[in-house]
Amino acid sequence: MLVAKLTGNYQTKLFLSLFIKNKLMKVEIITIGDELLIGQIVDTNSSQIGEILNDFGLEVSMTTSIHDDHDQIIQSISEAEKRADIILITGGLGPTKDDITKKALCDYFNCSLVENESVKNNVKGLLKKLDIPFNSLNAGQYMVPEKCIVLPNKIGTAPGMLFEKDNKIFISMPGVPKEMYDLMNSEVLPFLKKKNVSRKSIFHKKILLSGISESSLSEKIESWETSLPSYIKLAYLPNPERMCLRLSAYGDDKAKLKTEVSRQVEKLKKIVPEYIFGYDEDNMAGVVGKLLMKKNTTVGVAESCTGGNIAHFFTSNSGSSDYFKGGVVSYTNEIKKEVLGVKKETLDKYTVVSREVSIEMAEGAKRLLSTDYAISTTGFVGPTGGTKDIPMGTVWIAVAGKRGSVAKKFIFTMDRKRNIVRASQAAINMLRLFIISEIK
Amino acid sequence: MLVAKLTGNYQTKLFLSLFIKNKLMKVEIITIGDELLIGQIVDTNSSQIGEILNDFGLEVSMTTSIHDDHDQIIQSISEAEKRADIILITGGLGPTKDDITKKALCDYFNCSLVENESVKNNVKGLLKKLDIPFNSLNAGQYMVPEKCIVLPNKIGTAPGMLFEKDNKIFISMPGVPKEMYDLMNSEVLPFLKKKNVSRKSIFHKKILLSGISESSLSEKIESWETSLPSYIKLAYLPNPERMCLRLSAYGDDKAKLKTEVSRQVEKLKKIVPEYIFGYDEDNMAGVVGKLLMKKNTTVGVAESCTGGNIAHFFTSNSGSSDYFKGGVVSYTNEIKKEVLGVKKETLDKYTVVSREVSIEMAEGAKRLLSTDYAISTTGFVGPTGGTKDIPMGTVWIAVAGKRGSVAKKFIFTMDRKRNIVRASQAAINMLRLFIISEIK
């Protein structure tokens, strides 16, 4: 079947390369923390590391989550060592008593804790910066197992610790996701590159879409999907903020994989152009921000039901002050009237959740903040609110621009928090389409 | 040591109960799916099962995630069988080719796949309901290992499958979270209850704190922590929004555990009263909202560097319209002047990131929105911004109330997104302390 699909030298070459897998190093992840096993915390580190290594060209063969328990840590590492070549460990490195990973590592690699000068300086520097008085517990933070190579943690006090034994690599990292993420990219990957571990070529491309459901999208792109070459895998990765399609190409020649993936993306763009707003790590507000800057224009917001979240999405992007001037969160009719200038008659005649009020809010914000564009939202995001005529989940969104305003009604059917996110993204997407329509 | 700590009949009783622990069944979870190991999907099933069993009185000792790989499945089950008494498995039960859990189970328990009437009827019924034409793949779905007890899946096509061998229990469930969840509650727990597996009572209490670092907190509470009875475990669970201490009491009498935990919480409240803002699922904005409602007062915000996130935190709580009236996001000096009424002289004399400007912003918002209180933020959250005198990360936060205003300078040293979260929480916490000080 597979072979039948493949034609031509190039594809055959890629096809064959799929079978070099067995040469690959085996990687296992061990995440440590009681909270992971009683359902207090979801283990996001394992999947994050899996994703990073996958992009790097290594595949995780197994992940294990265990308790903050000295003996279990040692048992798990020794079992992982039997199966894998690279063992990545997260968790249990904080200053507090429930963290005992370091002692277990000392016993496993049979060495003792010693003070480390560079870690000491880092800990003291961070505490100073944070204006936190140094205490005895911090002293423990710059003790590391004698046999480890320290991997500096630039944003936290607990360093990464690397051990090598019988051609196997063991790396212990903090459980704080951000710190683990930084260490993976700044220390672990460069180390593995230097080590020349055998990898396969993988190329991922994420296509970000908005304004379409998973099922109707997959219906629209079905023939494109089935026509994908066998070495390119498609994954649907939706979340409340956006729909994401990920193409993953596996082969031996990254450049060629890139070329073929771009070719497929171009095909896709022809099928669903209006829904694609960005790629890879883009976010909707940042993409719209670039559009605004390109036209040297600015935006403001008037938020009722989204309660400041649209402003938050814009201002989460560094440099947003170049195009985002500000906004008004009008959670009461008084503020809609007195600050945004919504007419009392409009509120009385059409009620607060209406096309008319959303437009007066957007135009009011545009005037008050003297911006080129303004976005407004008014609605019921739940769980309470809603009337006989205007059901819970109803949100009116308006965009005001230089050449008039548009408004649209949406119905969101999830919980309050996700409805707020969806309404915010829908609003920013409306501005995106509004600006694009002006350009045309 | 342990015994020395414990005195009195009651504690001794609880103390003894600790040693019934070894009677406790060991539970392990195995989640199956390639997507879990390349970072495409986060394994929420493990933590979900962990939470369900924890409430039920069983503790998960370890979780493992593996590939859709026949041999790896068999190896993992046999390794788990060596360690545990109950092995719960999810994933790999779909109709598609990469799902091979059932075949592996047959080989492990050495039996063959047989057609199951009840599963057949369930599959056909569901397909009919969903109006999906029956195909050969579906036929595979009602074949089950001969030696298993079928656990009916009411909302999906793949049934749960239960095996017993040498007094050990093996249960395979679908990977679809909702289906796993239903099976756990409708079939697995009742079965374990019927089996009379020995359980312990567990009681958890989370104490939420703000405005204190993990290390200085643990120093302040060290003597309290070390004096905790041995059957109560303490865990530090910090995140950018707040610090969390979790007390977990293990014993045989839930009521008594609750009493003792409350006693310990009362002790803790005497040591760090000002930092504790809530418990369990509370959030800072919701807690402050309750304070405001109790006094029948309202709040508004004037946000510069937090860019709408404080408003978002308030309005994420259902019912927030009772106390949160609205806010102004003033990302430019013009809006600070024209909308909030900050004086040009103040901006010129003290610069925008200053005590004086933060106070004029808060008082301006209080006036404009006619609220009882207002919170303001102005600062540099990074990665750009900052001056020689006012370093990146500096944020001035002000609270305006009926009896005057207060302002405080903070330095946040993380990335932009987390600095925004921390500044927002610090600001809401400042209002909390401000209101409390008024009550006194």
PDB file of C-alpha atoms in Angstrom, chain A residues 151-403:
ATOM      1  CA  LEU A 151      23.515  23.252  33.200  1.00  0.00           C
ATOM      2  CA  PRO A 152      22.923  26.904  34.165  1.00  0.00           C
ATOM      3  CA  ASN A 153      19.283  27.900  34.772  1.00  0.00           C
ATOM      4  CA  LYS A 154      19.043  31.566  33.779  1.00  0.00           C
ATOM      5  CA  ILE A 155      15.507  32.158  35.051  1.00  0.00           C
ATOM      6  CA  GLY A 156      15.394  30.021  38.190  1.00  0.00           C
ATOM      7  CA  THR A 157      17.493  28.942  41.156  1.00  0.00           C
ATOM      8  CA  ALA A 158      17.590  25.178  40.471  1.00  0.00           C
ATOM      9  CA  PRO A 159      20.234  24.244  37.858  1.00  0.00           C
ATOM     10  CA  GLY A 160      20.054  21.399  35.356  1.00  0.00           C
ATOM     11  CA  MET A 161      22.373  18.502  36.187  1.00  0.00           C
ATOM     12  CA  LEU A 162      23.934  16.243  33.590  1.00  0.00           C
ATOM     13  CA  PHE A 163      25.492  12.842  34.231  1.00  0.00           C
ATOM     14  CA  GLU A 164      27.208  10.445  31.828  1.00  0.00           C
ATOM     15  CA  LYS A 165      27.608   6.752  32.643  1.00  0.00           C
ATOM     16  CA  ASP A 166      28.396   3.801  30.321  1.00  0.00           C
ATOM     17  CA  ASN A 167      27.620   5.886  27.199  1.00  0.00           C
ATOM     18  CA  LYS A 168      24.248   6.831  28.622  1.00  0.00           C
ATOM     19  CA  ILE A 169      23.132  10.378  29.304  1.00  0.00           C
ATOM     20  CA  PHE A 170      21.092  11.424  32.350  1.00  0.00           C
ATOM     21  CA  ILE A 171      19.787  14.992  32.665  1.00  0.00           C
ATOM     22  CA  SER A 172      17.823  16.309  35.643  1.00  0.00           C
ATOM     23  CA  MET A 173      15.852  19.547  35.174  1.00  0.00           C
ATOM     24  CA  PRO A 174      13.526  21.641  37.365  1.00  0.00           C
ATOM     25  CA  GLY A 175       9.822  20.824  37.143  1.00  0.00           C
ATOM     26  CA  VAL A 176       8.836  24.457  36.528  1.00  0.00           C
ATOM     27  CA  PRO A 177       7.714  24.235  32.873  1.00  0.00           C
ATOM     28  CA  LYS A 178       9.277  27.535  31.783  1.00  0.00           C
ATOM     29  CA  GLU A 179      12.636  26.671  33.367  1.00  0.00           C
ATOM     30  CA  MET A 180      12.598  23.165  31.880  1.00  0.00           C
ATOM     31  CA  TYR A 181      11.762  24.655  28.480  1.00  0.00           C
ATOM     32  CA  ASP A 182      14.632  27.146  28.620  1.00  0.00           C
ATOM     33  CA  LEU A 183      17.100  24.484  29.758  1.00  0.00           C
ATOM     34  CA  MET A 184      16.026  22.112  26.974  1.00  0.00           C
ATOM     35  CA  ASN A 185      16.670  24.728  24.323  1.00  0.00           C
ATOM     36  CA  SER A 186      19.693  26.542  25.743  1.00  0.00           C
ATOM     37  CA  GLU A 187      21.574  23.538  27.169  1.00  0.00           C
ATOM     38  CA  VAL A 188      20.179  20.074  26.449  1.00  0.00           C
ATOM     39  CA  LEU A 189      19.746  20.297  22.664  1.00  0.00           C
ATOM     40  CA  PRO A 190      23.148  21.962  22.096  1.00  0.00           C
ATOM     41  CA  PHE A 191      24.739  19.230  24.217  1.00  0.00           C
ATOM     42  CA  LEU A 192      23.036  16.439  22.230  1.00  0.00           C
ATOM     43  CA  LYS A 193      24.052  18.168  18.994  1.00  0.00           C
ATOM     44  CA  LYS A 194      27.679  18.275  20.183  1.00  0.00           C
ATOM     45  CA  LYS A 195      27.380  14.604  21.120  1.00  0.00           C
ATOM     46  CA  ASN A 196      26.292  13.907  17.551  1.00  0.00           C
ATOM     47  CA  VAL A 197      23.415  11.631  18.553  1.00  0.00           C
ATOM     48  CA  SER A 198      21.883  10.066  15.429  1.00  0.00           C
ATOM     49  CA  ARG A 199      18.659  11.821  14.456  1.00  0.00           C
ATOM     50  CA  LYS A 200      16.076  11.667  11.725  1.00  0.00           C
ATOM     51  CA  SER A 201      14.935  14.702   9.771  1.00  0.00           C
ATOM     52  CA  ILE A 202      11.532  15.988  10.785  1.00  0.00           C
ATOM     53  CA  PHE A 203       9.924  19.170   9.554  1.00  0.00           C
ATOM     54  CA  HIS A 204       6.777  20.538  11.158  1.00  0.00           C
ATOM     55  CA  LYS A 205       4.575  23.362   9.916  1.00  0.00           C
ATOM     56  CA  LYS A 206       1.582  24.624  11.858  1.00  0.00           C
ATOM     57  CA  ILE A 207      -1.229  26.354   9.981  1.00  0.00           C
ATOM     58  CA  LEU A 208      -3.451  28.466  12.263  1.00  0.00           C
ATOM     59  CA  LEU A 209      -7.112  29.001  11.412  1.00  0.00           C
ATOM     60  CA  SER A 210     -10.060  30.820  12.930  1.00  0.00           C
ATOM     61  CA  GLY A 211     -13.801  30.993  12.328  1.00  0.00           C
ATOM     62  CA  ILE A 212     -14.328  27.358  11.280  1.00  0.00           C
ATOM     63  CA  SER A 213     -15.223  24.202  13.217  1.00  0.00           C
ATOM     64  CA  GLU A 214     -13.029  21.097  13.184  1.00  0.00           C
ATOM     65  CA  SER A 215     -15.658  18.995  11.422  1.00  0.00           C
ATOM     66  CA  SER A 216     -16.493  21.453   8.649  1.00  0.00           C
ATOM     67  CA  LEU A 217     -12.789  22.120   8.135  1.00  0.00           C
ATOM     68  CA  SER A 218     -11.976  18.421   7.767  1.00  0.00           C
ATOM     69  CA  GLU A 219     -14.845  18.098   5.316  1.00  0.00           C
ATOM     70  CA  LYS A 220     -13.567  21.007   3.192  1.00  0.00           C
ATOM     71  CA  ILE A 221      -9.995  19.704   3.082  1.00  0.00           C
ATOM     72  CA  GLU A 222     -10.714  15.976   2.843  1.00  0.00           C
ATOM     73  CA  SER A 223      -9.415  15.460  -0.708  1.00  0.00           C
ATOM     74  CA  TRP A 224      -6.302  17.540   0.028  1.00  0.00           C
ATOM     75  CA  GLU A 225      -5.741  15.471   3.178  1.00  0.00           C
ATOM     76  CA  THR A 226      -6.036  12.101   1.428  1.00  0.00           C
ATOM     77  CA  SER A 227      -3.705  13.276  -1.341  1.00  0.00           C
ATOM     78  CA  LEU A 228      -0.864  14.046   1.107  1.00  0.00           C
ATOM     79  CA  PRO A 229       2.271  11.944   0.456  1.00  0.00           C
ATOM     80  CA  SER A 230       2.651   9.116   2.952  1.00  0.00           C
ATOM     81  CA  TYR A 231       5.697  10.681   4.625  1.00  0.00           C
ATOM     82  CA  ILE A 232       3.683  13.776   5.594  1.00  0.00           C
ATOM     83  CA  LYS A 233       1.360  13.346   8.578  1.00  0.00           C
ATOM     84  CA  LEU A 234      -1.520  15.715   9.356  1.00  0.00           C
ATOM     85  CA  ALA A 235      -2.717  16.428  12.909  1.00  0.00           C
ATOM     86  CA  TYR A 236      -5.662  18.529  14.096  1.00  0.00           C
ATOM     87  CA  LEU A 237      -4.636  20.487  17.207  1.00  0.00           C
ATOM     88  CA  PRO A 238      -7.593  22.682  18.188  1.00  0.00           C
ATOM     89  CA  ASN A 239      -7.776  24.822  21.305  1.00  0.00           C
ATOM     90  CA  PRO A 240     -10.235  27.539  22.408  1.00  0.00           C
ATOM     91  CA  GLU A 241      -8.009  30.236  20.862  1.00  0.00           C
ATOM     92  CA  ARG A 242      -7.722  28.801  17.365  1.00  0.00           C
ATOM     93  CA  MET A 243      -7.796  25.742  15.138  1.00  0.00           C
ATOM     94  CA  CYS A 244      -4.356  24.387  14.265  1.00  0.00           C
ATOM     95  CA  LEU A 245      -3.373  21.962  11.506  1.00  0.00           C
ATOM     96  CA  ARG A 246       0.113  20.526  11.837  1.00  0.00           C
ATOM     97  CA  LEU A 247       1.962  18.958   8.937  1.00  0.00           C
ATOM     98  CA  SER A 248       4.870  16.729   9.977  1.00  0.00           C
ATOM     99  CA  ALA A 249       7.221  15.476   7.267  1.00  0.00           C
ATOM    100  CA  TYR A 250       9.636  12.641   8.032  1.00  0.00           C
ATOM    101  CA  GLY A 251      12.615  11.862   5.829  1.00  0.00           C
ATOM    102  CA  ASP A 252      16.329  12.288   5.411  1.00  0.00           C
ATOM    103  CA  ASP A 253      16.588  15.625   3.633  1.00  0.00           C
ATOM    104  CA  LYS A 254      15.190  18.525   5.645  1.00  0.00           C
ATOM    105  CA  ALA A 255      15.441  20.979   2.735  1.00  0.00           C
ATOM    106  CA  LYS A 256      13.336  18.755   0.507  1.00  0.00           C
ATOM    107  CA  LEU A 257      10.846  18.118   3.290  1.00  0.00           C
ATOM    108  CA  LYS A 258      10.460  21.895   3.698  1.00  0.00           C
ATOM    109  CA  THR A 259       9.874  22.331  -0.032  1.00  0.00           C
ATOM    110  CA  GLU A 260       7.218  19.648  -0.156  1.00  0.00           C
ATOM    111  CA  VAL A 261       5.443  20.932   2.978  1.00  0.00           C
ATOM    112  CA  SER A 262       5.339  24.484   1.579  1.00  0.00           C
ATOM    113  CA  ARG A 263       3.878  23.052  -1.611  1.00  0.00           C
ATOM    114  CA  GLN A 264       1.114  21.404   0.425  1.00  0.00           C
ATOM    115  CA  VAL A 265       0.488  24.590   2.428  1.00  0.00           C
ATOM    116  CA  GLU A 266       0.072  26.548  -0.811  1.00  0.00           C
ATOM    117  CA  LYS A 267      -2.526  23.984  -1.944  1.00  0.00           C
ATOM    118  CA  LEU A 268      -4.345  24.342   1.374  1.00  0.00           C
ATOM    119  CA  LYS A 269      -4.362  28.142   1.137  1.00  0.00           C
ATOM    120  CA  LYS A 270      -6.308  27.829  -2.108  1.00  0.00           C
ATOM    121  CA  ILE A 271      -9.003  25.731  -0.386  1.00  0.00           C
ATOM    122  CA  VAL A 272      -9.589  27.746   2.855  1.00  0.00           C
ATOM    123  CA  PRO A 273      -7.883  31.146   2.354  1.00  0.00           C
ATOM    124  CA  GLU A 274     -10.222  33.192   4.541  1.00  0.00           C
ATOM    125  CA  TYR A 275      -9.750  31.041   7.646  1.00  0.00           C
ATOM    126  CA  ILE A 276      -5.945  30.948   7.758  1.00  0.00           C
ATOM    127  CA  PHE A 277      -4.588  33.808   9.882  1.00  0.00           C
ATOM    128  CA  GLY A 278      -1.076  32.649  10.685  1.00  0.00           C
ATOM    129  CA  TYR A 279       1.562  29.954  11.052  1.00  0.00           C
ATOM    130  CA  ASP A 280       3.596  28.209  13.743  1.00  0.00           C
ATOM    131  CA  GLU A 281       3.909  30.450  16.829  1.00  0.00           C
ATOM    132  CA  ASP A 282       1.784  33.320  15.505  1.00  0.00           C
ATOM    133  CA  ASN A 283      -1.107  34.587  17.611  1.00  0.00           C
ATOM    134  CA  MET A 284      -4.186  36.363  16.238  1.00  0.00           C
ATOM    135  CA  ALA A 285      -3.607  39.665  18.073  1.00  0.00           C
ATOM    136  CA  GLY A 286       0.039  39.748  17.010  1.00  0.00           C
ATOM    137  CA  VAL A 287      -0.873  39.053  13.380  1.00  0.00           C
ATOM    138  CA  VAL A 288      -3.467  41.845  13.395  1.00  0.00           C
ATOM    139  CA  GLY A 289      -0.905  44.073  15.102  1.00  0.00           C
ATOM    140  CA  LYS A 290       1.471  43.585  12.166  1.00  0.00           C
ATOM    141  CA  LEU A 291      -1.372  44.431   9.753  1.00  0.00           C
ATOM    142  CA  LEU A 292      -2.098  47.634  11.696  1.00  0.00           C
ATOM    143  CA  MET A 293       1.567  48.638  11.787  1.00  0.00           C
ATOM    144  CA  LYS A 294       1.975  47.994   8.067  1.00  0.00           C
ATOM    145  CA  LYS A 295      -0.838  50.511   7.466  1.00  0.00           C
ATOM    146  CA  ASN A 296       0.542  52.742  10.230  1.00  0.00           C
ATOM    147  CA  THR A 297      -2.822  52.619  12.017  1.00  0.00           C
ATOM    148  CA  THR A 298      -3.967  52.074  15.613  1.00  0.00           C
ATOM    149  CA  VAL A 299      -6.746  50.208  17.426  1.00  0.00           C
ATOM    150  CA  GLY A 300      -8.709  50.529  20.654  1.00  0.00           C
ATOM    151  CA  VAL A 301     -11.355  48.395  22.335  1.00  0.00           C
ATOM    152  CA  ALA A 302     -14.694  48.737  24.128  1.00  0.00           C
ATOM    153  CA  GLU A 303     -15.299  45.507  25.991  1.00  0.00           C
ATOM    154  CA  SER A 304     -18.340  44.418  27.883  1.00  0.00           C
ATOM    155  CA  CYS A 305     -18.623  40.611  28.046  1.00  0.00           C
ATOM    156  CA  THR A 306     -14.980  39.968  27.154  1.00  0.00           C
ATOM    157  CA  GLY A 307     -14.087  42.083  30.189  1.00  0.00           C
ATOM    158  CA  GLY A 308     -10.609  43.263  29.139  1.00  0.00           C
ATOM    159  CA  ASN A 309      -9.440  40.041  27.509  1.00  0.00           C
ATOM    160  CA  ILE A 310      -9.172  41.547  24.012  1.00  0.00           C
ATOM    161  CA  ALA A 311      -6.922  44.300  25.386  1.00  0.00           C
ATOM    162  CA  HIS A 312      -5.005  41.573  27.227  1.00  0.00           C
ATOM    163  CA  PHE A 313      -4.521  39.564  24.014  1.00  0.00           C
ATOM    164  CA  PHE A 314      -3.153  42.624  22.187  1.00  0.00           C
ATOM    165  CA  THR A 315      -0.906  43.753  25.031  1.00  0.00           C
ATOM    166  CA  SER A 316       0.502  40.254  25.609  1.00  0.00           C
ATOM    167  CA  ASN A 317       2.529  40.926  22.470  1.00  0.00           C
ATOM    168  CA  SER A 318       5.760  42.806  22.995  1.00  0.00           C
ATOM    169  CA  GLY A 319       5.734  46.056  21.010  1.00  0.00           C
ATOM    170  CA  SER A 320       1.933  46.284  21.018  1.00  0.00           C
ATOM    171  CA  SER A 321       2.127  49.909  22.179  1.00  0.00           C
ATOM    172  CA  ASP A 322       3.003  50.723  18.539  1.00  0.00           C
ATOM    173  CA  TYR A 323      -0.577  49.961  17.420  1.00  0.00           C
ATOM    174  CA  PHE A 324      -2.720  49.363  20.530  1.00  0.00           C
ATOM    175  CA  LYS A 325      -3.634  52.649  22.255  1.00  0.00           C
ATOM    176  CA  GLY A 326      -6.012  51.390  24.918  1.00  0.00           C
ATOM    177  CA  GLY A 327      -9.565  50.517  25.763  1.00  0.00           C
ATOM    178  CA  VAL A 328     -12.586  50.805  27.983  1.00  0.00           C
ATOM    179  CA  VAL A 329     -14.068  47.884  29.894  1.00  0.00           C
ATOM    180  CA  SER A 330     -17.715  48.902  30.296  1.00  0.00           C
ATOM    181  CA  TYR A 331     -19.319  46.336  32.563  1.00  0.00           C
ATOM    182  CA  THR A 332     -22.238  48.641  33.389  1.00  0.00           C
ATOM    183  CA  ASN A 333     -24.689  50.605  31.255  1.00  0.00           C
ATOM    184  CA  GLU A 334     -23.593  53.806  33.030  1.00  0.00           C
ATOM    185  CA  ILE A 335     -20.041  53.424  31.719  1.00  0.00           C
ATOM    186  CA  LYS A 336     -21.355  52.537  28.256  1.00  0.00           C
ATOM    187  CA  LYS A 337     -23.291  55.791  28.313  1.00  0.00           C
ATOM    188  CA  GLU A 338     -21.008  58.166  30.224  1.00  0.00           C
ATOM    189  CA  VAL A 339     -17.592  56.986  29.007  1.00  0.00           C
ATOM    190  CA  LEU A 340     -18.360  55.514  25.583  1.00  0.00           C
ATOM    191  CA  GLY A 341     -21.299  57.749  24.734  1.00  0.00           C
ATOM    192  CA  VAL A 342     -23.821  54.982  23.967  1.00  0.00           C
ATOM    193  CA  LYS A 343     -27.254  56.661  23.751  1.00  0.00           C
ATOM    194  CA  LYS A 344     -29.806  55.910  26.468  1.00  0.00           C
ATOM    195  CA  GLU A 345     -32.451  55.519  23.749  1.00  0.00           C
ATOM    196  CA  THR A 346     -30.375  52.859  21.999  1.00  0.00           C
ATOM    197  CA  LEU A 347     -30.032  50.880  25.218  1.00  0.00           C
ATOM    198  CA  ASP A 348     -33.745  51.226  25.977  1.00  0.00           C
ATOM    199  CA  LYS A 349     -34.911  50.405  22.460  1.00  0.00           C
ATOM    200  CA  TYR A 350     -32.591  47.552  21.488  1.00  0.00           C
ATOM    201  CA  THR A 351     -31.323  46.309  24.925  1.00  0.00           C
ATOM    202  CA  VAL A 352     -27.653  46.100  25.803  1.00  0.00           C
ATOM    203  CA  VAL A 353     -26.910  42.930  23.811  1.00  0.00           C
ATOM    204  CA  SER A 354     -27.712  44.226  20.306  1.00  0.00           C
ATOM    205  CA  ARG A 355     -26.150  45.224  17.005  1.00  0.00           C
ATOM    206  CA  GLU A 356     -26.945  48.873  17.664  1.00  0.00           C
ATOM    207  CA  VAL A 357     -25.277  49.020  21.092  1.00  0.00           C
ATOM    208  CA  SER A 358     -22.186  47.101  19.874  1.00  0.00           C
ATOM    209  CA  ILE A 359     -21.751  49.624  17.049  1.00  0.00           C
ATOM    210  CA  GLU A 360     -22.197  52.670  19.301  1.00  0.00           C
ATOM    211  CA  MET A 361     -19.662  51.143  21.709  1.00  0.00           C
ATOM    212  CA  ALA A 362     -17.074  50.615  18.958  1.00  0.00           C
ATOM    213  CA  GLU A 363     -17.605  54.083  17.483  1.00  0.00           C
ATOM    214  CA  GLY A 364     -17.509  55.594  20.975  1.00  0.00           C
ATOM    215  CA  ALA A 365     -14.182  53.921  21.728  1.00  0.00           C
ATOM    216  CA  LYS A 366     -12.738  54.978  18.367  1.00  0.00           C
ATOM    217  CA  ARG A 367     -13.710  58.592  19.130  1.00  0.00           C
ATOM    218  CA  LEU A 368     -12.650  58.577  22.806  1.00  0.00           C
ATOM    219  CA  LEU A 369      -9.275  56.918  22.204  1.00  0.00           C
ATOM    220  CA  SER A 370      -8.799  58.625  18.809  1.00  0.00           C
ATOM    221  CA  THR A 371      -7.766  55.420  17.043  1.00  0.00           C
ATOM    222  CA  ASP A 372      -8.224  54.353  13.413  1.00  0.00           C
ATOM    223  CA  TYR A 373     -10.136  51.216  14.398  1.00  0.00           C
ATOM    224  CA  ALA A 374     -12.047  50.018  17.444  1.00  0.00           C
ATOM    225  CA  ILE A 375     -13.517  46.635  18.425  1.00  0.00           C
ATOM    226  CA  SER A 376     -16.461  46.188  20.773  1.00  0.00           C
ATOM    227  CA  THR A 377     -18.175  43.230  22.452  1.00  0.00           C
ATOM    228  CA  THR A 378     -21.483  42.976  24.303  1.00  0.00           C
ATOM    229  CA  GLY A 379     -23.175  39.728  25.268  1.00  0.00           C
ATOM    230  CA  PHE A 380     -23.874  36.949  27.746  1.00  0.00           C
ATOM    231  CA  VAL A 381     -20.886  34.604  28.194  1.00  0.00           C
ATOM    232  CA  GLY A 382     -22.572  32.627  30.952  1.00  0.00           C
ATOM    233  CA  PRO A 383     -23.202  30.742  33.108  1.00  0.00           C
ATOM    234  CA  THR A 384     -25.869  33.277  34.116  1.00  0.00           C
ATOM    235  CA  GLY A 385     -27.482  35.982  31.962  1.00  0.00           C
ATOM    236  CA  GLY A 386     -29.501  35.652  28.797  1.00  0.00           C
ATOM    237  CA  THR A 387     -33.162  36.347  28.099  1.00  0.00           C
ATOM    238  CA  LYS A 388     -36.006  34.627  26.263  1.00  0.00           C
ATOM    239  CA  ASP A 389     -35.094  36.403  23.011  1.00  0.00           C
ATOM    240  CA  ILE A 390     -31.336  36.615  23.588  1.00  0.00           C
ATOM    241  CA  PRO A 391     -30.082  33.221  24.806  1.00  0.00           C
ATOM    242  CA  MET A 392     -27.030  32.705  27.002  1.00  0.00           C
ATOM    243  CA  GLY A 393     -23.920  32.617  24.821  1.00  0.00           C
ATOM    244  CA  THR A 394     -25.081  35.398  22.506  1.00  0.00           C
ATOM    245  CA  VAL A 395     -22.368  37.984  21.802  1.00  0.00           C
ATOM    246  CA  TRP A 396     -22.583  40.987  19.454  1.00  0.00           C
ATOM    247  CA  ILE A 397     -19.195  42.068  18.103  1.00  0.00           C
ATOM    248  CA  ALA A 398     -18.631  45.319  16.185  1.00  0.00           C
ATOM    249  CA  VAL A 399     -15.678  46.817  14.356  1.00  0.00           C
ATOM    250  CA  ALA A 400     -15.515  50.559  13.657  1.00  0.00           C
ATOM    251  CA  GLY A 401     -13.165  51.821  10.957  1.00  0.00           C
ATOM    252  CA  LYS A 402     -12.530  54.860   8.849  1.00  0.00           C
ATOM    253  CA  ARG A 403     -15.252  53.894   6.395  1.00  0.00           C
TER     254      ARG A 403
END
